[in-house]
C-alpha positions as MATLAB code, in Angstrom:
seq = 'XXXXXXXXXXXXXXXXXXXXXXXXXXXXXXXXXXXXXXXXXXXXXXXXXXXXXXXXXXXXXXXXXXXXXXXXXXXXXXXXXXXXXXXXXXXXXXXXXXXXXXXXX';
ca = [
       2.191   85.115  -29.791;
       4.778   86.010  -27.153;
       6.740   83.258  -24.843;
       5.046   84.101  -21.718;
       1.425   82.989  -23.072;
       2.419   79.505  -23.617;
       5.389   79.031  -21.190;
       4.559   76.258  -18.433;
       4.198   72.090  -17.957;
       0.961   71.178  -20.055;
      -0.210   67.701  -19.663;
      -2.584   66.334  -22.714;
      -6.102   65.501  -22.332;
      -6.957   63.126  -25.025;
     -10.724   63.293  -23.579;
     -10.887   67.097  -25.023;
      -9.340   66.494  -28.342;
     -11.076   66.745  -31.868;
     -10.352   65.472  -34.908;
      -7.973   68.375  -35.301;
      -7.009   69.424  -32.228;
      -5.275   68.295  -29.368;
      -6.297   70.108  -25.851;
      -3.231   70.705  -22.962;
      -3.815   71.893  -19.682;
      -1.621   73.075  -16.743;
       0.154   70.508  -14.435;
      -2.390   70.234  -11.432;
      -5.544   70.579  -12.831;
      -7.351   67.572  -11.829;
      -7.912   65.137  -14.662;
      -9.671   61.510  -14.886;
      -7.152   58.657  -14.544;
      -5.089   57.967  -17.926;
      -2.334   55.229  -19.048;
       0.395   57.444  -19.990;
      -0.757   60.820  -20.510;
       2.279   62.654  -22.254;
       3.517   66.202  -20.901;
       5.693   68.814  -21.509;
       7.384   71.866  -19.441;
       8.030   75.194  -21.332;
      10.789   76.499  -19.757;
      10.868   80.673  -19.962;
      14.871   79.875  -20.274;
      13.855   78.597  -23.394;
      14.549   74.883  -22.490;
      11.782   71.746  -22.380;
      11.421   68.580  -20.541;
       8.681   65.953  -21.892;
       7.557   63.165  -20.896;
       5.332   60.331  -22.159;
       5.621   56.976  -22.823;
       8.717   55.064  -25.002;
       8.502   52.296  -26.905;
       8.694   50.284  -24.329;
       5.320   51.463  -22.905;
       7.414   52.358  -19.841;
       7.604   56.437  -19.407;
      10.099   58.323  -20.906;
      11.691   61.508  -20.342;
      13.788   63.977  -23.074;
      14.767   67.382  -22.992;
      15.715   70.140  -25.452;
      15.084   73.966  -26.330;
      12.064   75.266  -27.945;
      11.310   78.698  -29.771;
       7.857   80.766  -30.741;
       7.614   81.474  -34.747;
       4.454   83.589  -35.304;
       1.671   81.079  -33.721;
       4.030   77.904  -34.181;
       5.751   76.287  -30.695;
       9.068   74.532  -32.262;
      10.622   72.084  -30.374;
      13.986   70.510  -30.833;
      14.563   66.617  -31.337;
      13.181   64.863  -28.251;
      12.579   61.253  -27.643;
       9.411   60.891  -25.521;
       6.364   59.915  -28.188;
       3.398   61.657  -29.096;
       4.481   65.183  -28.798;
       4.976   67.241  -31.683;
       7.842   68.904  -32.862;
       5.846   72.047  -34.022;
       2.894   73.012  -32.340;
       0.443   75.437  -33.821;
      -1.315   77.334  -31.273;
      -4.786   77.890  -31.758;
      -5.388   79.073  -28.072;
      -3.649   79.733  -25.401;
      -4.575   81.173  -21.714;
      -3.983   80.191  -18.396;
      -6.335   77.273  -18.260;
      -5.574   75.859  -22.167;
      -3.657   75.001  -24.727;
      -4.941   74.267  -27.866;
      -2.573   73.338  -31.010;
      -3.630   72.212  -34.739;
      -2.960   68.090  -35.042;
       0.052   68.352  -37.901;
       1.872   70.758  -36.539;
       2.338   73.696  -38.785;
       1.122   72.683  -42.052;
];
């Protein structure tokens, strides 16, 4: 998987996830109202911003870099919850992004 395929601000749609997979999809694409629907930006510099909400419940926003291994996103320590630190890609085009709940296990 190269950079370019996954590169971009996903925001989570819980409504589209399975038991084993969570579903992303591009900033802008119009989605049903959510509390706190995290997000991330993959940065082609190879830096992130996510957000999504603290433990607080109020929103929360980290950065950090991320890499591609094989089909596996890594991230590096961030402190918004709910996104993983490794993602494994199971698809990914312009309109989703589909990674294996666990990470890369």
């Amino acid at each position: 998987m190269e950079r370019d395929q996954v590169s971009g601000r996903w925001v989570h749609v819980h409504e589209e996830d399975t038991d084993d997979q969570m579903v992303f999809r591009p900033a802008g694409t119009p989605l049903p109202p959510a509390r706190g629907r995290m997000a991330f930006d993959l940065r082609p510099d190879g830096t992130f911003a996510e957000s999504g909400l603290g433990a607080a419940d109020a929103p929360e926003e980290a950065t950090g870099t991320w890499a591609v291994d094989g089909d596996t996103v890594r991230l590096s320590a961030g402190a918004a919850q709910g996104v993983p630190r490794e993602l494994r890609v199971v698809t990914a085009d312009a309109e989703r992004l589909v990674v294996r709940r666990g990470g890369a296990g």
